[in-house]
Coordinates of C-alpha atoms and ligand atoms in Angstrom, one line a residue:
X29 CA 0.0 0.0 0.0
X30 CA 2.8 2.3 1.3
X31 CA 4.4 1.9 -2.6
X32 CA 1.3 2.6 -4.3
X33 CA 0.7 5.9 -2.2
X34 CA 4.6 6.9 -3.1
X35 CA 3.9 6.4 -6.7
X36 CA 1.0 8.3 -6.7
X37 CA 2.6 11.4 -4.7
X38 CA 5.4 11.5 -7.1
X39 CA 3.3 11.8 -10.4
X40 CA 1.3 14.4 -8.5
X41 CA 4.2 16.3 -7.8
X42 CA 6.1 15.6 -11.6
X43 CA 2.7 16.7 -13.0
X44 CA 2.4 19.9 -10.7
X45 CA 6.4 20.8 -11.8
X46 CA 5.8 20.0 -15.5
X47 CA 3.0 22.4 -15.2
X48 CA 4.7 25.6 -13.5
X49 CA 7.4 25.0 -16.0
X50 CA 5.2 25.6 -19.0
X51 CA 6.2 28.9 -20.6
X52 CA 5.3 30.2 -24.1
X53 CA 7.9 30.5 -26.8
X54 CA 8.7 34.7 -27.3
X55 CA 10.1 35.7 -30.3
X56 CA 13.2 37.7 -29.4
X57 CA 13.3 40.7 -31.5
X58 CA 16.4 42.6 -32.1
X59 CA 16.2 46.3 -32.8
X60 CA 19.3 48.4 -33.9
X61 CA 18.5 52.4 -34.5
X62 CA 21.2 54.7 -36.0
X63 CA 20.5 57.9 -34.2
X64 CA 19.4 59.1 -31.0
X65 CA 16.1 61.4 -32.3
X66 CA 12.4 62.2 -31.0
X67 CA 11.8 60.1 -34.4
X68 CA 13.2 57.4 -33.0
X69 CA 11.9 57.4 -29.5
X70 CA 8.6 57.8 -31.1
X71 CA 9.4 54.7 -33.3
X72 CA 10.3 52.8 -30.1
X73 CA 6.5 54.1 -28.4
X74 CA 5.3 52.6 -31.1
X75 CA 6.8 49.5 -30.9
X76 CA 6.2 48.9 -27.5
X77 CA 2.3 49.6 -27.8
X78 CA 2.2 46.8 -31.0
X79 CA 4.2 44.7 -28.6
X80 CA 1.1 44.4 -26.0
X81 CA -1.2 43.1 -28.7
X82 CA 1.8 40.1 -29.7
X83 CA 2.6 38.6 -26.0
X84 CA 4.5 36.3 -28.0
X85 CA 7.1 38.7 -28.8
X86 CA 10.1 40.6 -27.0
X87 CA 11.9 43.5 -28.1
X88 CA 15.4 44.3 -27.3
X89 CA 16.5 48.0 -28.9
X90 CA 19.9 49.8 -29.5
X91 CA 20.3 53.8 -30.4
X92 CA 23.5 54.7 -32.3
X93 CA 24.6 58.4 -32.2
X94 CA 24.7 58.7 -36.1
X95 CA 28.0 56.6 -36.0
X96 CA 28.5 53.2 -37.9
X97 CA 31.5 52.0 -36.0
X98 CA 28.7 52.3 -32.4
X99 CA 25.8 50.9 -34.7
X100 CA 28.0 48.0 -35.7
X101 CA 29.4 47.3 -32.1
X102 CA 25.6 47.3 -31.1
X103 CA 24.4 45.3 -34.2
X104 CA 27.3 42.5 -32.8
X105 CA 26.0 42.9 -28.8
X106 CA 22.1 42.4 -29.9
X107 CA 22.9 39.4 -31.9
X108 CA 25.4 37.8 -29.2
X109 CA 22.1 37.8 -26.8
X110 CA 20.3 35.6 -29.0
X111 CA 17.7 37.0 -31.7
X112 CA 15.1 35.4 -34.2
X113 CA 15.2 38.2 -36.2
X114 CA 17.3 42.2 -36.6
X115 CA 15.0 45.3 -37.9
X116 CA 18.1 47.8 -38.6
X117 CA 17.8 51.9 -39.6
X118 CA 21.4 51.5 -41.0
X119 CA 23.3 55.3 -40.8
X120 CA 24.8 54.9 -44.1
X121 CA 24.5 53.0 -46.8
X122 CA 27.8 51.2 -46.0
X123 CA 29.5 50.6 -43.1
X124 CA 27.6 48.2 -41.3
X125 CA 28.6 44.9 -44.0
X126 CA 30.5 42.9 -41.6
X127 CA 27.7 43.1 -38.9
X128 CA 24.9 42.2 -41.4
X129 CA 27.8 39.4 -42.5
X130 CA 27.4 38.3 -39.1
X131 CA 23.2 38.3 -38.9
X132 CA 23.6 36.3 -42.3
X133 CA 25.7 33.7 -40.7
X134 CA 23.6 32.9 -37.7
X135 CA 20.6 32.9 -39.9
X136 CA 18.7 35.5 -38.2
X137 CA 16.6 37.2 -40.7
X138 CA 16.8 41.3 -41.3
X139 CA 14.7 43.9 -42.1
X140 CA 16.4 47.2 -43.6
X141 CA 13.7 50.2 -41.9
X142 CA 13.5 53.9 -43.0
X143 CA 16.7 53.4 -44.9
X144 CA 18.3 51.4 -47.0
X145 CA 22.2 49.8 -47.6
X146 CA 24.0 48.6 -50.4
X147 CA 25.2 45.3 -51.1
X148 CA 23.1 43.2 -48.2
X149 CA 21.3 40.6 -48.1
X150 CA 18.2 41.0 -46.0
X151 CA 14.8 39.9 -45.8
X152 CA 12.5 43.3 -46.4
X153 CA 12.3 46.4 -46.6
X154 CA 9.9 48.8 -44.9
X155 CA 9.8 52.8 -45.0
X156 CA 8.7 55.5 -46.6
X157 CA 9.4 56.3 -50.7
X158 CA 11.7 59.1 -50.0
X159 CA 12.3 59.8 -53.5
X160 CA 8.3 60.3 -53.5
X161 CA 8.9 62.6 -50.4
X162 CA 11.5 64.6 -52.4
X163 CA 9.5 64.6 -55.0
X164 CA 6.7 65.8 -53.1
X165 CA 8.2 68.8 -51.5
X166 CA 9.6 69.8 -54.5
X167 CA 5.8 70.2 -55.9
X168 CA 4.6 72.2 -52.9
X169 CA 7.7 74.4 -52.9
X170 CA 6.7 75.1 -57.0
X171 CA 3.5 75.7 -56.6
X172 CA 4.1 77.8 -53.4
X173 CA 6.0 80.2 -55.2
X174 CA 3.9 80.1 -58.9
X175 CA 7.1 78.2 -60.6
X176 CA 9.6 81.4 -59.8
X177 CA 11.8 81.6 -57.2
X178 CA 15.5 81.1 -55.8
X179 CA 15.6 78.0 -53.8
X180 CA 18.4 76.7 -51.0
X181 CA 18.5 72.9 -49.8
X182 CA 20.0 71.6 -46.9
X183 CA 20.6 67.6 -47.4
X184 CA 20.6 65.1 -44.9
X185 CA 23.4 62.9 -44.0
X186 CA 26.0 62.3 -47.0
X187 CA 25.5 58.7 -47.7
X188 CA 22.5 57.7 -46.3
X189 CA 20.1 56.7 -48.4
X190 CA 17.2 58.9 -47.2
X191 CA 19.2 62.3 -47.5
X192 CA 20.3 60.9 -51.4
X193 CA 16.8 60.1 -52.4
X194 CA 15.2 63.2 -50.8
X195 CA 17.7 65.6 -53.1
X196 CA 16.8 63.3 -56.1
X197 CA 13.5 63.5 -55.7
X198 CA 13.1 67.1 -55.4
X199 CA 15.8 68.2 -57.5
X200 CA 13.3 66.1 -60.2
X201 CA 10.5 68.1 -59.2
X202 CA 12.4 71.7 -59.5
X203 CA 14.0 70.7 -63.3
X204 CA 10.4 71.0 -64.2
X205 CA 10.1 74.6 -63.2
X206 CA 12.7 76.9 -65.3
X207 CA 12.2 79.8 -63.9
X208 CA 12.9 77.6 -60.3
X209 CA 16.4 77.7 -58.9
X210 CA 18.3 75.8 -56.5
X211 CA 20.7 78.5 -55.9
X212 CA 22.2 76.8 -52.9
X213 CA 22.9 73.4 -51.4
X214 CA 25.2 71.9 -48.3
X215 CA 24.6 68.8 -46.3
X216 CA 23.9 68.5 -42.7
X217 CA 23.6 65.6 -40.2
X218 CA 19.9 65.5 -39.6
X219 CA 20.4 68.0 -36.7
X220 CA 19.2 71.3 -36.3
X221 CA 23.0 73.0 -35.4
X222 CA 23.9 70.7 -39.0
X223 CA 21.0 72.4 -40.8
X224 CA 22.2 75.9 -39.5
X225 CA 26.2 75.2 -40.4
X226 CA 25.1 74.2 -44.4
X227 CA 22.7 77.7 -44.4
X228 CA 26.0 79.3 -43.8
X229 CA 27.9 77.4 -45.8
X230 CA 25.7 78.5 -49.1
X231 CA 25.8 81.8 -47.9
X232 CA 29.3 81.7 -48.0
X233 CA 29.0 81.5 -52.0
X234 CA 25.6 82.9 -52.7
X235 CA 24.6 86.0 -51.0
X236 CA 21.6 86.9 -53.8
X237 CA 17.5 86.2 -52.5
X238 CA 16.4 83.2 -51.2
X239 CA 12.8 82.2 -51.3
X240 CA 12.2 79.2 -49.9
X241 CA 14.4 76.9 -47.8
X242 CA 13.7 73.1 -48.5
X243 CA 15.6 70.8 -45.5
X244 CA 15.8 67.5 -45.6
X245 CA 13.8 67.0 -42.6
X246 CA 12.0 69.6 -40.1
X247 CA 15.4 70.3 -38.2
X248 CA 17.6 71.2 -40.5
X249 CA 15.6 73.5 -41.9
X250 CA 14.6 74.7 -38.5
X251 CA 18.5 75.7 -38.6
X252 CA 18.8 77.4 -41.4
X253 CA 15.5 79.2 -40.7
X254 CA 17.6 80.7 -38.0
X255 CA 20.4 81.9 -39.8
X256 CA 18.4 83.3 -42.2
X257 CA 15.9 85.3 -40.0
X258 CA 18.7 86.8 -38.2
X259 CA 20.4 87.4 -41.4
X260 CA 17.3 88.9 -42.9
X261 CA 16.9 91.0 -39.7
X262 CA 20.8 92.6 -40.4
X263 CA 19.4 93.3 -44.6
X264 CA 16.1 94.6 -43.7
X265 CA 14.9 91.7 -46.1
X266 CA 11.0 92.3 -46.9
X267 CA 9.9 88.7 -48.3
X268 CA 9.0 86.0 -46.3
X269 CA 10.9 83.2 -46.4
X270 CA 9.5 79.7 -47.0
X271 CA 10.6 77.1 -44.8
X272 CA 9.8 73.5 -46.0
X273 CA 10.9 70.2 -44.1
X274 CA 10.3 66.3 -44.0
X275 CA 9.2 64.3 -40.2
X276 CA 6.4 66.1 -39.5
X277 CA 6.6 65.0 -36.2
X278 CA 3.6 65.1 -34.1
X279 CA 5.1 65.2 -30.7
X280 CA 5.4 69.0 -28.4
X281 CA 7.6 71.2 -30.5
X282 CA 7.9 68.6 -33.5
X283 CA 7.4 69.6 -37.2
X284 CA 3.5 69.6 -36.9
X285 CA 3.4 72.0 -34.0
X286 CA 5.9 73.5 -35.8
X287 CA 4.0 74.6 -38.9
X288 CA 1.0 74.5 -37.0
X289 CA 2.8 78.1 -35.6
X290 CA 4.2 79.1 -38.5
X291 CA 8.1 78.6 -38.0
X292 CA 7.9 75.8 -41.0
X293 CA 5.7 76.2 -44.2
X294 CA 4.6 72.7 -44.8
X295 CA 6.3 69.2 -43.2
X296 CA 6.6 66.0 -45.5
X297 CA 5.0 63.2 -43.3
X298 CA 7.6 60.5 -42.9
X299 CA 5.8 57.8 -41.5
X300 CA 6.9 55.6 -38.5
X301 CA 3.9 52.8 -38.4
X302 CA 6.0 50.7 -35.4
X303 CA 2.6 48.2 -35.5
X304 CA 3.3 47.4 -39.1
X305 CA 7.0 47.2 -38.6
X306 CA 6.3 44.2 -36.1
X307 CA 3.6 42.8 -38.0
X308 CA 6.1 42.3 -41.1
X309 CA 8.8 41.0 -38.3
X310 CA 5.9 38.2 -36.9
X311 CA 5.3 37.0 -40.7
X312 CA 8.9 36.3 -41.8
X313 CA 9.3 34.7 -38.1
X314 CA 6.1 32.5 -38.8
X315 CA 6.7 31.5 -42.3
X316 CA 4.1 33.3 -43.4
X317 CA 4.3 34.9 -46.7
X318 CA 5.0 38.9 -47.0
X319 CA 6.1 41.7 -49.4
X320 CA 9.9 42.0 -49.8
X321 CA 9.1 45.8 -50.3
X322 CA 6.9 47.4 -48.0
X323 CA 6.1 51.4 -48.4
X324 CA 4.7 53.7 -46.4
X325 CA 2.3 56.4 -47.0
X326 CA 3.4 59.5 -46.8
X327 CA 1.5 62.9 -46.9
X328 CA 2.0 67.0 -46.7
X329 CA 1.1 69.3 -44.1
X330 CA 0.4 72.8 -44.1
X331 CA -1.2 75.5 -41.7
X332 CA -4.2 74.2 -43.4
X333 CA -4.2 70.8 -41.8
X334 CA -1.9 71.2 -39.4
X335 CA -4.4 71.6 -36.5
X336 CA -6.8 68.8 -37.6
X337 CA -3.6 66.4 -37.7
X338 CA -2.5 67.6 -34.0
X339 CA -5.9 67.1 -32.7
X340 CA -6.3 63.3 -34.3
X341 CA -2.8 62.7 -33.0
X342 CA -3.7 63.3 -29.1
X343 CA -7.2 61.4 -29.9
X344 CA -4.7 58.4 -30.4
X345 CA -2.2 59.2 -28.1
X346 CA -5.1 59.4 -25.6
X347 CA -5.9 56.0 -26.6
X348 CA -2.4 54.5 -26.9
X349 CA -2.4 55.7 -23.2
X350 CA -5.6 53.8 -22.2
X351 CA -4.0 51.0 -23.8
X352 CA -1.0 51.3 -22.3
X353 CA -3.0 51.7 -18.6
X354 CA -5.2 48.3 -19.4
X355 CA -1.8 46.5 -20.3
X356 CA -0.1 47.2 -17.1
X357 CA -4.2 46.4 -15.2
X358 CA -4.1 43.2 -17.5
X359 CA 0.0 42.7 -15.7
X360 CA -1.2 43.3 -12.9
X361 CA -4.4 41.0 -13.1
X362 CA -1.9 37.9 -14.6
X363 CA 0.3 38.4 -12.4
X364 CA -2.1 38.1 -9.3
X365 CA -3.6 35.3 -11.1
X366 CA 0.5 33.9 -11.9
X367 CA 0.7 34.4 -8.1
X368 CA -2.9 32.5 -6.7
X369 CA -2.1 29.9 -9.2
X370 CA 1.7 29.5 -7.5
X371 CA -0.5 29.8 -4.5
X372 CA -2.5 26.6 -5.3
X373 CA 0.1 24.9 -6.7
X374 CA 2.1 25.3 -3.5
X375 CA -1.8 24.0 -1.6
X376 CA -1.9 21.0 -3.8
X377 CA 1.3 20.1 -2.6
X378 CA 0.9 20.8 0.8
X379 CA -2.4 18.9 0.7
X380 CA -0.4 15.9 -1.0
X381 CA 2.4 15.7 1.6
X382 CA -0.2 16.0 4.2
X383 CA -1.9 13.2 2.7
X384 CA 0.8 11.1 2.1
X385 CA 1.6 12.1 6.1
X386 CA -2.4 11.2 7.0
X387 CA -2.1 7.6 5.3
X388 CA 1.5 6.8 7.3
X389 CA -0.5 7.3 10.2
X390 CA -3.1 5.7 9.9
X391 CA -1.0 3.0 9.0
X392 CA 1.3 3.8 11.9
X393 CA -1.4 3.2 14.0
X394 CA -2.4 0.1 12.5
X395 CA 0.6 -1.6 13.4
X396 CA 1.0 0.0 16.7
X397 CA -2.9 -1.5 17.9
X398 CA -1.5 -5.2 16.8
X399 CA 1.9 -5.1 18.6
X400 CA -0.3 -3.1 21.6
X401 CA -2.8 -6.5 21.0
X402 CA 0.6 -9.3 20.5
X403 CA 1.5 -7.4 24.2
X404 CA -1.6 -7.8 25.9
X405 CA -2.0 -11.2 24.8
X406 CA 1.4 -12.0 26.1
X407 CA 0.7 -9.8 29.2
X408 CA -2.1 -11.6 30.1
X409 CA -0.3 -15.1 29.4
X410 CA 2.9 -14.1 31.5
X411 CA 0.0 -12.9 34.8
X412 CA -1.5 -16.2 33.8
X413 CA 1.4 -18.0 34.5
X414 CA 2.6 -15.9 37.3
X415 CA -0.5 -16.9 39.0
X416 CA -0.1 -20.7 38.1
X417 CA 3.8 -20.2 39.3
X418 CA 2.9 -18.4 42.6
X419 CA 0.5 -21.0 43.2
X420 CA 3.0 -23.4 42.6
X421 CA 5.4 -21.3 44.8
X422 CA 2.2 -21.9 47.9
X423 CA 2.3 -25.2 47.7
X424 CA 5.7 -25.5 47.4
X425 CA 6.1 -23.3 50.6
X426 CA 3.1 -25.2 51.9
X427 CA 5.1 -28.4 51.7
X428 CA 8.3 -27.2 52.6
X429 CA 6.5 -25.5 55.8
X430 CA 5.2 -29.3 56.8
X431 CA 7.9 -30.9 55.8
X432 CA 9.9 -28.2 58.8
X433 CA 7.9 -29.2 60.9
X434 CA 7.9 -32.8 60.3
X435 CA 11.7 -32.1 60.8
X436 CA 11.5 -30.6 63.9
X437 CA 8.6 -33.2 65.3
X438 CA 10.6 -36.0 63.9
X439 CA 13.8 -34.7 65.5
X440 CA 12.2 -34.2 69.3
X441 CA 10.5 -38.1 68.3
X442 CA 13.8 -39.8 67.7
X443 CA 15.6 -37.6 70.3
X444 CA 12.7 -38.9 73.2
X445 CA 12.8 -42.5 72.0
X446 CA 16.3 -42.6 72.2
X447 CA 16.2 -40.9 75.5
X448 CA 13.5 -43.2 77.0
X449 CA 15.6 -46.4 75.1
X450 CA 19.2 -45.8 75.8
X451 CA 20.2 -46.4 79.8
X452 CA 20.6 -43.4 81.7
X453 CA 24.4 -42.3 81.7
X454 CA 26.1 -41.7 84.4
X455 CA 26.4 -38.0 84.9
X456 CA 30.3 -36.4 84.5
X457 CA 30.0 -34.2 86.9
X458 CA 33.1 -32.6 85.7
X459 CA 32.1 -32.7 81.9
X460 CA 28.2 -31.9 82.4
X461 CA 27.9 -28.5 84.2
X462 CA 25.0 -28.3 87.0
X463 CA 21.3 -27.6 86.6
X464 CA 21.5 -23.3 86.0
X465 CA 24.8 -23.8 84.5
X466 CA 23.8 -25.9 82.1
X467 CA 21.1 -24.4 81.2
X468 CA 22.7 -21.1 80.5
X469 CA 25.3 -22.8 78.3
X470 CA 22.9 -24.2 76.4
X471 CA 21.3 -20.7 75.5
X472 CA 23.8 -18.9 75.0
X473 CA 24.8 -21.5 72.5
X474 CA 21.4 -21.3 70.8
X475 CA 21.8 -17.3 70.2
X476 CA 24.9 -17.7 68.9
X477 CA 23.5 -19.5 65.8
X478 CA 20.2 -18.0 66.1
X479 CA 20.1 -16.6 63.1
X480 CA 21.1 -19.7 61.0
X481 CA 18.7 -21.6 59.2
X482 CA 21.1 -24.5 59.6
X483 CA 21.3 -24.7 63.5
X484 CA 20.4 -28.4 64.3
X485 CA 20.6 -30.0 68.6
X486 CA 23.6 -32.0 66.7
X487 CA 25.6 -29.3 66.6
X488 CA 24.9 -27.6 70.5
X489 CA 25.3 -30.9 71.2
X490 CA 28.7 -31.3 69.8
X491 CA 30.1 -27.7 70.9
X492 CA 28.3 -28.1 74.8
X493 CA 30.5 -31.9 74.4
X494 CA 27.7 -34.3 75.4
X495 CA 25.5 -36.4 73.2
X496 CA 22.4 -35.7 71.5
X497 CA 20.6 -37.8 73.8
X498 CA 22.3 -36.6 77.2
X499 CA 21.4 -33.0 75.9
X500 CA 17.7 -33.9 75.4
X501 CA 17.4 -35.7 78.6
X502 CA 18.4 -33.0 80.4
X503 CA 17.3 -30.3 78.8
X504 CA 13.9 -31.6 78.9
X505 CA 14.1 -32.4 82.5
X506 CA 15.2 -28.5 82.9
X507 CA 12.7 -26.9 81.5
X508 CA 10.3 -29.4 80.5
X509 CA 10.5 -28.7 77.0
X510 CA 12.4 -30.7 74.3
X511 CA 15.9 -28.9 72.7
X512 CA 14.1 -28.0 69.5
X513 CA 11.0 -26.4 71.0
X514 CA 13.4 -24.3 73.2
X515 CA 15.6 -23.3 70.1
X516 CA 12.3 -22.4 68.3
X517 CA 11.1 -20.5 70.9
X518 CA 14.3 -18.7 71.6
X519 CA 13.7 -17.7 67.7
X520 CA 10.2 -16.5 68.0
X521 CA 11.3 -14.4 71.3
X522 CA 14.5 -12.8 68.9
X523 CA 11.8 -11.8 66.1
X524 CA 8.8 -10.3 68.5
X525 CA 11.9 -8.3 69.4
X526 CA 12.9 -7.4 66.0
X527 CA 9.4 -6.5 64.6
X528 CA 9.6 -3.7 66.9
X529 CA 12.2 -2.4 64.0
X530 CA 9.5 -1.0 61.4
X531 CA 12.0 -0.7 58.5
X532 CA 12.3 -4.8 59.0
X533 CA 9.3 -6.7 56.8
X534 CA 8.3 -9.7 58.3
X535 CA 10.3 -11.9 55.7
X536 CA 13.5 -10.2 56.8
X537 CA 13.1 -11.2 60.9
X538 CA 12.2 -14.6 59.8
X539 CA 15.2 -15.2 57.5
X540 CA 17.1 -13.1 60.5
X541 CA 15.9 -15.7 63.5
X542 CA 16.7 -18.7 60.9
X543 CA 14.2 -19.2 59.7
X544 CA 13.8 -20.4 56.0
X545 CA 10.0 -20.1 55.3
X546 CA 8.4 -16.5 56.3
X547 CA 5.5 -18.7 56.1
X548 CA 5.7 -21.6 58.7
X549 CA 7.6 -18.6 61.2
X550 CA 4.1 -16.8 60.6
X551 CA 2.5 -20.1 61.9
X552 CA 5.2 -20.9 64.6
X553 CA 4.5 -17.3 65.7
X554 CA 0.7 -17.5 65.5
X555 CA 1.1 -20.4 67.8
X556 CA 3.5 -19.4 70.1
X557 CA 2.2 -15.6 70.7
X558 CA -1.4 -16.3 69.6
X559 CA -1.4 -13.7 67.2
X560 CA 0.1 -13.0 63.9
X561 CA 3.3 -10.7 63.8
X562 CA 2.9 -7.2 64.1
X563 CA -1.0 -7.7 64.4
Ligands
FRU625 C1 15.7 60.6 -37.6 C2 15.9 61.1 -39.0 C3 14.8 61.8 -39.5 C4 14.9 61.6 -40.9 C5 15.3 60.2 -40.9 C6 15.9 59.7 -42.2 O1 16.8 59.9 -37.1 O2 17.1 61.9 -39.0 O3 14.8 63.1 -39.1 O4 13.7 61.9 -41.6 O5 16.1 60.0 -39.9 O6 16.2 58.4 -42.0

């Protein structure tokens, strides 16, 4: 039984372990951003609210600072911990080739985001067409200014393929316009001091009117804007300068609020769309078939709708933040639920064990009521035969009592028909002492021995040097009783005297005054005194 309950307690316990250990596969996701920008922070918001509605997915991120040597160190770091797939924003078009080398060799699968590189292999592509967004930009700037005007550009990073396509695609759009002039152009680094250096730099070379100011994205030509103005304080310059950018960033002080106030003209949308960025990731991870090349959509905008874009964005940022609040209540919720079923995992166990405890003692107790039941039994079979032996022992003591007695009778018996057979001897006066004499010899020979069991008239006899017979004879004409009654007596006097001792039982005076059976001294006693000892 004991083996079948163990069995049992160890598959509950297996099944209980198997079943904490359970977790769900996550798809490790391995981000790697060139630069450290609002654009890119807000790319990172989004990814984290599309990562609430895929449980099954986990997103590590890097920010480079613009630098390919950092973005390749990081690239090499994400893919040591261990990734299913790399979504890279590569700076330039080369420079990261041994890392993506790397990404190619484990197998992870990549996806090229927002901008592109040269001589990769990767798995997709997703961004914005930012030829179209050149292109674009160089439509509104055209028909801002009625097809006339001098025109400067500020263009992004040299050799990234954003800033190259950007220029192509709105250089396209001017060529159409002759009376259109890009009379200036220097690249920046995407940030604002960048944009401000190049307005410089053109104004180094070109000193003549400048219309419109087209940056590569909002804060370049947020730069430049303020060279210009300041500039155009120092000349007194009456024409209003257009300002025209690419983000359009909806964030406090980015590109929307920006022309939303005025300090940019119009702001190319360049679209961010984190959700679709990790939907593409899950369907290469998945198997699933996907587009190699994924766009974006991209749009303008103006004063006109700058407002009505602002005030959409915060209805969905509210919501993104209500999500955001029911993901960390749903947290909370598992993990209270993580922790009650931990809770009743750790019960069930406790239960078990106390089950298993239960059951050894019952058991336990089983087998101690059947060796309590073997001792009774034998108990009562050892008083049994205690009884039978003590009974045994009575008559045994009974006997041995006659059979004294007997002695003693038989002794004074042979002693007195010797004496009354045998012819009187003639008395040695010198040998026998007289009458008192005699007598006193004689006792004090007695208590000498008194105490021995083994005292017989054959021994007085020998040591008081006269024969049994001659001792009997006169002894009993004395004091008219026979040697052995006197002895006997002499005992029984000894013990009333010993009784008086309280700390002596009545077994102890009888073995003391030689006697050898406490039960035929009771009886000697009885008969002697009349009454039982210490009655
Ligand atoms: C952000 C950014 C944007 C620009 C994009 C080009 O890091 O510089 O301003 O539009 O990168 O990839």
């Amino acid at each position: 039984m004991m083996k079948m309950f163990g069995a049992l307690f160890v598959t509950f316990v297996c099944a209980t372990l198997m079943g904490c250990g359970s977790h769900e596969h996550k798809y490790v996701i391995g981000i790697s951003q060139c630069s450290l920008t609002d654009w890119r922070y807000q790319l990172k918001d989004e990814l984290v609210l599309a990562s609430y509605f895929n449980e099954d997915v986990e997103i590590r991120m890097a920010f480079a600072d613009d630098d390919d040597v950092q973005q390749s160190r990081q690239i090499d770091s994400l893919l040591n911990t261990g990734l299913d797939l790399l979504i890279v924003s590569p700076n330039q078009v080369k420079g990261l080739s041994g890392s993506m080398k790397r990404a190619q060799d484990m197998k992870v699968p990549v996806i090229l985001y927002d901008r592109k590189m040269n001589d990769v292999e990767f798995a997709a592509f997703m961004g914005a067409d930012n030829y179209a967004i050149g292109n674009m930009m160089g439509e509104f700037a055209a028909a801002q200014l009625k097809g006339k005007g001098n025109i400067a550009e500020i263009g992004g990073l040299k050799g990234s393929s954003p800033a190259k396509e950007r220029h192509q695609g709105f250089a396209d759009a001017i060529k159409k316009y002759p009376d259109l002039k890009i009379v200036g152009y220097a690249e920046g680094d995407w940030k604002e001091e960048s944009g401000a250096k190049a307005m410089e730099e053109i104004l180094k070379y070109y000193d003549g009117p400048i219309d419109l100011v087209f940056g590569d994205n909002d804060r370049m030509a947020l730069g430049a804007r303020k060279v210009l103005s300041s500039r155009g304080q120092l000349d007194g310059q009456k024409n209003e300068v257009l300002y025209l950018g690419v983000d359009a960033l909806p964030i406090p002080d980015g590109g929307m609020e920006n022309v939303r106030d005025g300090l940019l003209t119009a702001s190319g949308i360049y679209p961010i769309c984190g959700d679709e960025l990790i939907d593409l990731a899950l369907k290469i991870l998945r198997g699933e078939p996907y587009e190699k090349n994924n766009l974006l959509e991209t749009s303008i905008v103006t004063k006109e709708n700058a407002n009505v874009l602002l005030l959409q964005y915060r209805e969905v940022q509210k919501r993104a933040g209500y999500i955001a609040k029911m993901h960390n209540l749903v947290g909370k919720i598992k993990d209270e639920s993580e922790t009650r079923a931990t809770l009743s995992i750790a019960m069930c166990l406790f239960t078990g064990v106390v089950f298993v405890f239960l059951i050894l003692i019952i058991h336990a107790n089983r087998v101690k009521d059947c060796l309590n039941e073997e001792l009774r039994r034998k108990n009562d079979e050892l008083i049994r035969k205690n009884e039978e032996l003590d009974a045994e022992k009575a008559r045994v003591e009974q006997q041995r009592d006659q059979l004294e007695e007997q002695r003693d009778q038989l002794l004074d018996a042979t002693t007195q028909t010797l004496a009354e057979n045998q012819p009187a001897e003639p008395e040695k006066s010198a040998e026998i002492p007289q009458k008192n004499e005699f007598m006193e010899k004689f006792l004090s020979c007695v208590d000498k021995k008194l105490d021995s069991p083994t005292l017989s008239v054959e021994d007085i006899s020998q040591e008081m040097c006269v024969s049994r017979v001659q001792l009997y004879r006169k002894v009993k004409s004395l004091a008219q009783k026979s040697p052995v009654e006197i002895i006997r007596e002499r005992r029984l006097q000894r013990a009333s005297e010993l009784l008086q001792d309280p700390s002596l039982s009545i077994s102890e005076v009888a073995y003391r005054v030689g006697f050898s059976a406490p039960s035929y001294f009771t009886k000697c006693y009885k008969e002697f005194f009349g009454k039982n000892p210490r009655s």
